[in-house]
Amino acid sequence: MDDTAAGSKGVLKKTGIFKAFKIEINAPQITESLLWLVFLIGVLVKCTYFQFSTKLNTKPWFSTSNSGMLLSSLSALLAISSLLLLFFYRKRLVAMLATDILLTLLLLADTLYFRYYYNAITIPVLYQIGLVSSITDSAKSLFRAKDAIFLIDFPVFSAGLHLMKKLNTGRHLQKIRPVRRILSAVLALCVSFGLFRAAYAKSTPGAFPYDNNYVINSMGILYFHYYDIKRNVQERYFADHTLKEEEKAVLDSWFKTKTSVAGGRYEGAAKGRNLIIVQMEAIQQFVINAKFNGKEIAPNMNRFINESCYLDNFYYQVGTGNTSDAEFLTNNSLYPLRDGAVYFKFPTNTYESLPRLLKRQGYSSYVFHANNPSFWNRTEMYKAVGFDKFISSRDLVIDEQLGWGLSDKSFLRQSLEKIDPSVPFYGFFITLSSHHPYNYFDDYDGFDVGAYEDTMTGNYVKAANYVDQAMGMFLEDLKRRGLYDNSVIVIYGDHHAILKDQTDMLKNLIGFEFSEYNWTKIHKTPCFIRFPGMKDTGVNSTICGEIDLLPTIANLMGFDAPHALGKDIFS
């Protein structure tokens, strides 16, 4: 080839340093370089969008606190680019585009998942992939118009690939020398390593095992996925999970020396009574005693405060198992997993659970939920927890559809009819109608939300009001059946209702102004505890959570719960 490269379409003249080093500068090569730059910048923008839209990182964009995340994200993309150069020759642009698409899908999935669970997708979460078909409506509601940023680089790719096709790029791609390709890949890896070391030095790796979100905040979402895969491979294939004798001794010592739940003013106060627990879907504490457009959102629960102990500092403690984690906490007084759901990862364990403890006292136990019995792997898990009977959607008449299934009003009424009250019983009821995204209440006319009609704010207020009506009817039904004054009654909300990026709606509802501190403060759900003869009714501001329900109930009903991790709220 001569200096003018006249025989090759799009090749520019070689002069000076380019001629000395035999470097050809041609239009296809320039176009390809620009496409690699678009790949790097485009995916980096998407990574940054995830970090800031989830509020894991906050402005200013290029602050010192964000520098580690940005450097680490760029490092990861350079490493990926180098691998594409090394392992793909003629198809490297196809591989680059395929990688861009895969990373885009992953980042979009992370964004949607985080909006609901406040965690990125992890390997254990993939065990729960079967839930996806059941949460389609909820997933759709998580999309935002600004998520169009995930398409930012694809129009440029299309134009660039079209241009390269016109420039006879097939021949050009084949002519890149292996040495040049390897040197480019090695250079990218070296720069990547340098950026990674700089980012890693700014973080605190010792904190990584304790907080996934800290890993993402300090090192970026791409590094987190690498870290998560590495951690799970180590735990699954290389870690020794055998309980060592010294570890067992520490546990035995702790359980022997921990404060007993027995004692206090209410010890045995409800011995021999029935136990009724209602776990309300997505009802948060801020709806209690709140008014919207001058009307009480939850008048029945507001009245119930005077007939029960209302815990106004009751915090939900769920992980990515959400509703199933709340059930697990209540029935076992054990903490859920950091990643994934106990219901999927440990459904074959034998638990020292509330149903089993009550069975030793001569109780029968029921669990009621108007959803598919396989959802959250409940069929198997309820066997492990020790419930005698599981009443699901298959056992109920779907005479009133609302949201995900049978309406709460019909569900609670039908469920009570399934109980045999001739022997002491434990009934655990899990409601469903107020499940996110609340759009099932668009046509609900039981509560006027005025200007907030057809908004997330208005629909959630309607949902909370509907659940309150269902609870009012349920309490009246208990009275008619003679169960109200012969039972311990516990009613609580299971987890959050409002997503972090939707806190503006709380400004209209309760005057909420977002900050991390205020966000943590509203992680409370209502909790009511009532038993016959209870004297100290009204508000109780003891700080507590779902893990404390089992030991509190055990003390009230006069039996011990030696392996509960929680405390008796009343002691």
XYZ file of C-alpha atoms in Angstrom:
571
model
C 0.000 0.000 0.000
C 1.395 3.482 -0.883
C 1.322 6.596 1.305
C -1.921 7.841 -0.157
C -3.595 4.475 0.380
C -5.517 5.026 -2.842
C -6.591 1.426 -3.093
C -8.388 1.310 0.240
C -11.707 3.046 0.728
C -11.666 5.702 3.446
C -7.911 5.528 4.276
C -6.273 8.882 5.086
C -2.766 9.981 4.130
C 0.089 8.840 6.371
C 2.524 11.551 7.383
C 5.061 12.280 10.106
C 4.881 10.057 13.185
C 2.064 7.938 11.725
C 4.261 7.092 8.723
C 7.269 6.364 10.907
C 5.327 3.807 12.991
C 3.367 2.435 10.018
C 0.050 3.481 11.547
C -2.861 3.807 9.132
C -5.503 6.357 10.035
C -8.674 5.600 8.099
C -12.347 6.426 8.306
C -13.485 2.962 9.503
C -10.840 3.015 12.224
C -11.898 6.462 13.402
C -15.554 5.383 13.365
C -14.758 2.247 15.358
C -12.779 4.255 17.914
C -15.724 6.587 18.324
C -18.031 3.607 18.837
C -15.801 2.297 21.633
C -15.910 5.760 23.180
C -19.715 5.797 22.900
C -19.815 2.388 24.588
C -17.675 3.576 27.507
C -19.451 6.895 27.996
C -22.940 5.478 27.393
C -22.695 2.658 29.928
C -20.911 4.945 32.408
C -23.835 7.376 32.167
C -26.260 4.502 32.822
C -24.244 3.345 35.830
C -24.167 6.881 37.189
C -27.894 7.226 36.601
C -28.491 4.124 38.710
C -26.306 5.464 41.522
C -28.027 8.852 41.707
C -31.628 7.901 40.846
C -31.590 5.397 43.722
C -30.139 8.101 46.001
C -27.235 5.862 46.948
C -25.037 8.734 45.830
C -25.995 12.380 46.001
C -24.932 15.620 44.336
C -22.590 17.304 43.647
C -21.792 14.797 40.921
C -18.007 15.023 41.070
C -17.573 15.375 44.795
C -14.830 13.539 46.693
C -17.397 11.109 48.112
C -18.455 10.105 44.585
C -14.991 9.908 43.048
C -14.350 6.308 44.082
C -17.626 5.133 42.550
C -16.902 6.951 39.254
C -13.323 5.690 39.018
C -14.364 2.133 39.822
C -17.188 2.193 37.260
C -14.836 3.436 34.529
C -12.293 0.812 35.597
C -14.857 -1.967 35.194
C -15.834 -0.763 31.714
C -12.210 -0.564 30.576
C -11.643 -4.110 31.849
C -14.712 -5.333 29.946
C -13.512 -3.532 26.790
C -10.094 -5.147 27.027
C -11.659 -8.609 27.288
C -13.801 -7.928 24.237
C -10.706 -6.900 22.270
C -8.817 -9.994 23.381
C -11.472 -12.640 22.780
C -13.376 -11.242 19.806
C -11.622 -10.418 16.559
C -13.844 -10.046 13.525
C -17.000 -9.896 15.675
C -15.716 -7.437 18.267
C -18.249 -4.712 17.433
C -21.081 -7.227 17.555
C -19.736 -8.410 20.915
C -19.491 -4.799 22.116
C -23.109 -4.086 21.129
C -24.299 -7.339 22.734
C -22.406 -6.438 25.925
C -23.967 -2.978 25.919
C -27.442 -4.500 25.615
C -26.787 -6.991 28.417
C -25.359 -4.335 30.746
C -28.271 -2.024 29.948
C -30.797 -4.737 30.810
C -28.923 -5.523 34.037
C -28.753 -1.867 35.092
C -32.429 -1.329 34.273
C -33.353 -4.423 36.290
C -31.185 -3.179 39.173
C -32.897 0.215 39.052
C -36.425 -1.184 39.120
C -35.560 -3.766 41.769
C -33.868 -1.173 43.972
C -36.875 1.137 43.830
C -38.924 -1.512 45.589
C -36.444 -3.417 47.750
C -33.634 -0.854 48.382
C -31.124 -3.481 47.237
C -29.500 -4.390 43.956
C -30.108 -7.788 42.425
C -27.881 -10.466 43.966
C -27.259 -14.120 43.192
C -29.568 -15.316 46.022
C -32.315 -13.062 44.666
C -32.266 -15.086 41.459
C -33.729 -17.974 43.467
C -36.863 -15.839 43.578
C -37.074 -15.347 39.814
C -40.297 -17.360 39.759
C -42.046 -14.427 41.435
C -41.585 -12.172 38.399
C -44.748 -13.246 36.591
C -46.786 -12.512 39.700
C -45.517 -8.952 40.185
C -45.873 -7.692 36.608
C -48.196 -4.806 37.502
C -45.977 -3.756 40.369
C -42.905 -3.869 38.112
C -44.606 -1.761 35.416
C -45.403 0.914 37.963
C -41.706 1.219 38.826
C -40.785 2.612 35.401
C -40.181 6.358 35.136
C -40.053 8.549 32.021
C -36.462 9.447 32.840
C -35.518 5.763 32.469
C -35.346 6.490 28.737
C -31.724 7.376 29.488
C -30.997 3.649 29.206
C -31.457 4.028 25.432
C -29.077 6.973 25.179
C -26.308 5.294 23.174
C -28.259 2.978 20.880
C -29.122 5.582 18.184
C -25.421 6.467 17.945
C -24.506 2.785 17.650
C -27.003 2.306 14.858
C -25.618 5.251 12.923
C -22.005 4.183 13.493
C -22.580 0.583 12.422
C -24.396 1.770 9.312
C -21.491 4.057 8.448
C -18.935 1.308 8.939
C -20.906 -0.982 6.660
C -20.742 1.672 3.953
C -16.990 2.021 4.498
C -16.390 -1.658 3.722
C -15.594 -2.308 7.357
C -15.632 -6.091 7.019
C -12.191 -6.056 5.331
C -10.945 -3.382 7.707
C -11.826 -5.313 10.853
C -9.948 -8.356 9.606
C -6.762 -6.340 8.953
C -6.137 -5.166 12.522
C -2.855 -6.718 13.546
C -2.957 -9.123 16.541
C -0.057 -7.292 18.194
C -1.882 -3.958 18.025
C -5.088 -5.560 19.342
C -3.272 -7.215 22.263
C -1.365 -4.024 23.097
C -4.627 -2.041 23.130
C -6.229 -4.609 25.437
C -3.214 -4.659 27.786
C -3.119 -0.850 27.887
C -6.847 -0.753 28.763
C -6.259 -3.351 31.500
C -3.372 -1.374 32.969
C -5.399 1.841 33.079
C -8.324 -0.137 34.519
C -6.129 -1.571 37.270
C -4.761 1.863 38.153
C -8.239 3.377 38.391
C -9.452 0.435 40.469
C -6.604 0.766 42.964
C -7.335 4.475 43.340
C -11.051 3.778 43.916
C -10.417 0.889 46.309
C -8.107 3.049 48.404
C -10.966 5.503 48.962
C -13.326 2.803 50.309
C -13.459 0.751 53.505
C -13.394 -2.892 52.341
C -13.869 -4.151 55.894
C -17.433 -2.825 55.761
C -18.316 -4.629 52.506
C -19.622 -7.852 54.116
C -22.074 -5.913 56.268
C -23.773 -3.589 53.804
C -24.369 -4.211 50.097
C -25.430 -0.615 49.586
C -22.141 0.642 50.993
C -20.301 -1.451 48.397
C -22.418 0.105 45.637
C -22.088 3.620 47.041
C -18.309 3.488 47.294
C -17.361 1.239 44.344
C -20.301 1.350 41.933
C -22.910 -1.132 40.759
C -20.654 -3.002 38.306
C -18.057 -3.739 40.973
C -20.852 -4.843 43.303
C -21.998 -7.520 40.854
C -18.422 -8.805 40.594
C -18.149 -8.755 44.402
C -21.499 -10.531 44.796
C -20.572 -13.302 42.333
C -17.169 -13.765 43.990
C -18.729 -13.860 47.471
C -21.369 -16.399 46.493
C -18.880 -18.671 44.738
C -16.692 -18.616 47.846
C -19.616 -19.303 50.167
C -21.105 -22.018 47.984
C -17.995 -23.955 46.980
C -15.145 -23.058 49.311
C -16.563 -22.033 52.689
C -16.846 -24.547 55.506
C -20.423 -24.341 56.763
C -19.967 -26.900 59.516
C -20.815 -25.429 62.904
C -17.600 -25.655 64.884
C -17.644 -26.664 68.527
C -16.365 -23.273 69.667
C -19.072 -21.522 67.614
C -21.716 -23.784 69.105
C -20.355 -23.031 72.586
C -20.701 -19.279 71.953
C -24.324 -19.735 70.863
C -25.169 -21.990 73.811
C -23.589 -19.517 76.208
C -25.510 -16.592 74.721
C -28.872 -18.363 74.933
C -28.171 -19.468 78.515
C -27.251 -15.987 79.693
C -29.722 -13.902 77.701
C -32.559 -12.328 79.627
C -35.559 -14.638 79.866
C -38.793 -13.399 78.342
C -40.607 -14.586 81.436
C -41.532 -12.100 84.123
C -42.997 -8.628 84.101
C -46.486 -7.402 84.801
C -48.147 -9.368 81.975
C -46.560 -12.782 82.530
C -49.263 -15.407 81.878
C -51.991 -12.739 81.632
C -53.452 -14.381 78.504
C -52.681 -18.022 79.275
C -55.094 -20.396 77.523
C -56.493 -17.689 75.219
C -56.655 -18.008 71.449
C -54.080 -16.145 69.393
C -55.071 -14.108 66.340
C -52.412 -12.254 64.346
C -53.166 -10.131 61.272
C -50.269 -9.021 59.090
C -51.458 -6.090 56.972
C -49.900 -5.626 53.544
C -47.918 -2.370 53.138
C -49.658 -0.363 55.860
C -47.285 2.167 57.371
C -47.536 3.990 60.658
C -48.094 7.454 59.180
C -51.718 6.652 58.194
C -52.702 6.256 61.856
C -54.425 9.365 63.238
C -53.794 11.052 59.876
C -56.412 12.973 57.937
C -56.627 13.538 54.217
C -58.891 16.299 52.922
C -60.307 16.549 56.447
C -61.238 12.852 56.757
C -59.565 10.162 58.875
C -57.765 7.651 56.701
C -57.998 4.837 59.267
C -60.892 5.567 61.680
C -61.316 1.938 62.806
C -57.661 1.481 63.706
C -57.678 4.901 65.369
C -60.508 3.739 67.638
C -58.765 0.439 68.292
C -55.904 2.375 69.947
C -58.136 2.930 72.976
C -58.952 -0.792 73.226
C -55.390 -2.064 72.785
C -51.751 -1.219 73.277
C -50.716 0.773 70.216
C -46.952 0.656 69.589
C -46.064 3.846 67.730
C -42.334 3.054 67.512
C -42.707 -0.352 65.888
C -40.198 -0.819 63.032
C -40.389 -3.316 60.213
C -37.198 -5.376 59.809
C -37.565 -7.155 56.475
C -34.887 -7.811 53.861
C -35.426 -8.703 50.222
C -37.971 -11.328 51.282
C -40.373 -8.481 52.125
C -43.749 -9.963 53.206
C -42.266 -13.423 53.675
C -39.521 -11.947 55.879
C -42.141 -10.279 58.074
C -43.902 -13.628 58.478
C -40.588 -15.278 59.325
C -39.700 -12.649 61.924
C -43.080 -12.877 63.640
C -43.258 -16.654 63.782
C -39.637 -17.407 64.642
C -38.072 -14.319 66.241
C -35.063 -14.814 63.963
C -33.645 -12.229 61.597
C -34.079 -12.674 57.828
C -31.216 -12.932 55.348
C -29.233 -10.037 53.976
C -29.581 -11.429 50.443
C -32.510 -13.466 49.215
C -35.441 -14.868 51.160
C -35.309 -17.440 53.952
C -38.450 -18.965 52.414
C -36.420 -19.981 49.352
C -33.004 -20.681 50.859
C -33.936 -22.548 54.052
C -37.355 -24.178 53.595
C -36.234 -27.561 54.976
C -34.970 -26.416 58.391
C -36.870 -27.240 61.546
C -37.762 -24.035 63.379
C -38.545 -23.468 67.059
C -41.529 -21.456 65.877
C -44.647 -19.945 67.361
C -46.890 -22.691 65.902
C -44.647 -25.410 67.375
C -44.391 -23.757 70.776
C -48.194 -23.422 70.897
C -48.714 -27.003 69.709
C -46.961 -28.129 72.903
C -49.619 -26.151 74.772
C -52.411 -28.038 72.973
C -53.156 -25.460 70.268
C -54.080 -26.008 66.634
C -52.614 -23.568 64.100
C -53.847 -22.049 60.847
C -52.233 -19.720 58.332
C -54.460 -17.837 55.859
C -53.449 -16.056 52.663
C -55.559 -15.411 49.554
C -52.716 -15.823 47.072
C -51.340 -18.762 45.115
C -49.941 -21.224 47.712
C -46.618 -21.539 45.873
C -45.926 -17.786 46.002
C -42.845 -17.152 48.198
C -42.591 -20.945 48.461
C -45.190 -20.836 51.235
C -46.447 -24.399 50.794
C -43.064 -25.815 51.743
C -42.080 -23.160 54.267
C -45.274 -23.416 56.312
C -44.533 -27.118 56.793
C -41.077 -26.221 58.098
C -42.543 -23.582 60.428
C -45.067 -26.122 61.710
C -48.521 -24.783 60.823
C -51.238 -27.444 60.912
C -53.297 -25.978 58.064
C -52.555 -23.581 55.220
C -55.679 -21.971 53.733
C -54.845 -20.342 50.387
C -56.711 -19.031 47.339
C -57.463 -22.633 46.371
C -59.545 -23.092 49.515
C -61.514 -19.843 49.304
C -64.358 -18.635 47.075
C -63.158 -15.743 44.902
C -66.418 -13.835 45.201
C -64.865 -10.347 45.215
C -61.691 -9.634 43.255
C -59.475 -6.722 44.306
C -55.850 -6.297 43.300
C -53.838 -9.492 43.396
C -56.763 -11.692 44.335
C -59.614 -12.071 46.771
C -60.527 -8.836 48.559
C -59.418 -8.490 52.172
C -62.988 -8.116 53.400
C -64.076 -11.414 51.870
C -60.771 -13.084 52.751
C -60.989 -12.270 56.466
C -64.671 -13.255 56.658
C -64.181 -16.595 54.891
C -61.005 -17.374 56.839
C -62.708 -17.051 60.206
C -65.277 -19.592 59.045
C -62.468 -22.153 58.538
C -61.428 -22.141 62.215
C -62.600 -24.712 64.734
C -63.012 -22.662 67.942
C -63.760 -25.715 70.106
C -60.015 -26.062 70.819
C -57.513 -23.276 71.507
C -56.113 -22.036 68.205
C -53.544 -19.777 66.600
C -54.746 -18.039 63.426
C -52.239 -16.113 61.298
C -53.903 -13.928 58.635
C -51.926 -12.245 55.835
C -53.846 -9.591 53.881
C -53.240 -8.787 50.218
C -55.474 -6.034 48.786
C -53.166 -3.105 49.558
C -50.203 -4.502 47.645
C -48.093 -2.085 45.590
C -48.758 -0.422 43.108
C -52.271 0.424 44.489
C -53.681 1.164 41.033
C -56.437 -1.352 41.743
C -58.054 1.446 43.736
C -58.493 3.792 40.765
C -62.220 3.049 40.776
C -62.649 2.672 44.534
C -65.121 5.299 45.703
C -65.006 4.537 49.441
C -62.756 7.520 50.140
C -62.673 10.867 48.333
C -59.105 11.953 47.591
C -60.119 15.022 45.592
C -57.341 16.411 43.416
C -55.237 13.292 44.064
C -57.568 11.008 42.121
C -55.625 8.575 39.882
C -52.296 9.400 41.555
C -50.023 7.164 43.606
C -50.777 9.301 46.661
C -54.531 9.077 46.192
C -54.509 5.363 45.432
C -52.421 4.532 48.493
C -54.708 6.566 50.747
C -57.673 4.682 49.274
C -55.908 1.354 49.818
C -55.138 2.199 53.458
C -58.736 3.288 54.010
C -60.017 0.051 52.463
C -57.786 -2.069 54.702
C -59.002 -0.070 57.698
C -62.601 -0.858 56.740
C -61.696 -4.547 56.396
C -60.070 -4.498 59.845
C -63.135 -2.821 61.356
C -65.379 -5.541 59.909
C -62.970 -8.239 61.087
C -62.967 -6.972 64.681
C -66.769 -6.832 64.660
C -66.879 -10.374 63.301
C -64.636 -11.530 66.149
C -67.075 -9.987 68.630
C -70.066 -11.692 67.008
C -68.294 -15.041 67.191
C -67.341 -14.583 70.846
C -63.626 -14.520 70.008
C -62.828 -10.872 70.671
C -62.766 -11.231 74.470
C -61.199 -14.678 74.433
C -58.150 -14.018 72.278
C -54.842 -12.247 72.123
C -55.180 -10.016 69.047
C -52.089 -8.672 67.263
C -52.396 -6.465 64.174
C -49.377 -4.951 62.425
C -48.090 -3.737 59.044
C -45.461 -5.883 57.352
C -43.204 -3.449 55.464
C -42.897 -0.151 53.596
C -45.533 1.203 51.253
C -43.829 4.237 49.720
C -40.811 3.941 47.447
C -37.776 6.078 48.102
C -38.106 7.989 44.846
C -41.780 8.701 45.537
C -41.393 10.454 48.865
C -42.791 13.649 47.343
C -46.230 12.143 47.899
C -45.547 12.159 51.640
C -45.045 15.902 51.483
C -48.733 16.210 50.643
C -49.751 13.531 53.131
C -47.745 14.251 56.280
C -45.474 17.193 55.399
C -42.476 14.893 54.948
C -39.196 16.412 53.746
C -36.672 13.917 52.412
C -33.407 13.274 54.200
C -31.758 9.961 55.040
C -32.574 10.569 58.705
C -36.253 11.309 58.044
C -36.418 8.379 55.628
C -35.197 6.033 58.363
C -37.626 7.513 60.884
C -40.686 6.631 58.802
C -39.692 2.961 58.533
C -42.413 2.235 61.037
C -45.634 0.298 60.744
C -48.611 0.318 63.105
C -48.777 -2.469 65.681
C -51.670 -3.175 68.039
C -51.689 -5.784 70.824
C -54.856 -6.570 72.782
C -55.809 -9.260 75.246
C -58.735 -9.682 77.674
C -58.341 -7.707 80.868
C -55.685 -5.411 79.470
C -55.564 -2.217 81.532
C -52.759 -0.131 80.065
C -54.374 0.647 76.722
C -53.418 3.516 74.470
C -50.076 4.594 73.011
C -46.881 2.813 74.032
C -43.681 4.353 72.628
C -41.320 1.471 73.366
C -38.936 1.013 70.422
C -39.499 -2.484 69.052
C -39.989 -4.508 65.895
C -41.335 -7.685 64.350
C -38.636 -9.786 65.986
C -40.109 -8.917 69.401
C -43.617 -10.249 68.748
C -42.964 -13.940 69.506
C -41.300 -13.413 72.918
C -43.973 -10.858 73.866
C -46.750 -13.303 72.979
C -44.928 -16.155 74.742
C -44.772 -14.206 77.998
C -48.415 -13.124 77.721
C -49.553 -16.698 77.110
C -47.360 -18.228 79.804
C -44.813 -20.311 77.908
C -41.087 -19.923 77.284
C -39.399 -19.137 73.970
C -35.761 -19.956 74.781
C -34.393 -19.441 71.265
C -36.137 -16.160 70.423
C -33.748 -13.347 69.541
C -36.260 -10.601 70.354
C -37.400 -9.210 73.681
C -40.712 -8.973 75.514
C -42.004 -5.528 74.615
C -43.848 -5.176 77.930
C -40.897 -6.120 80.139
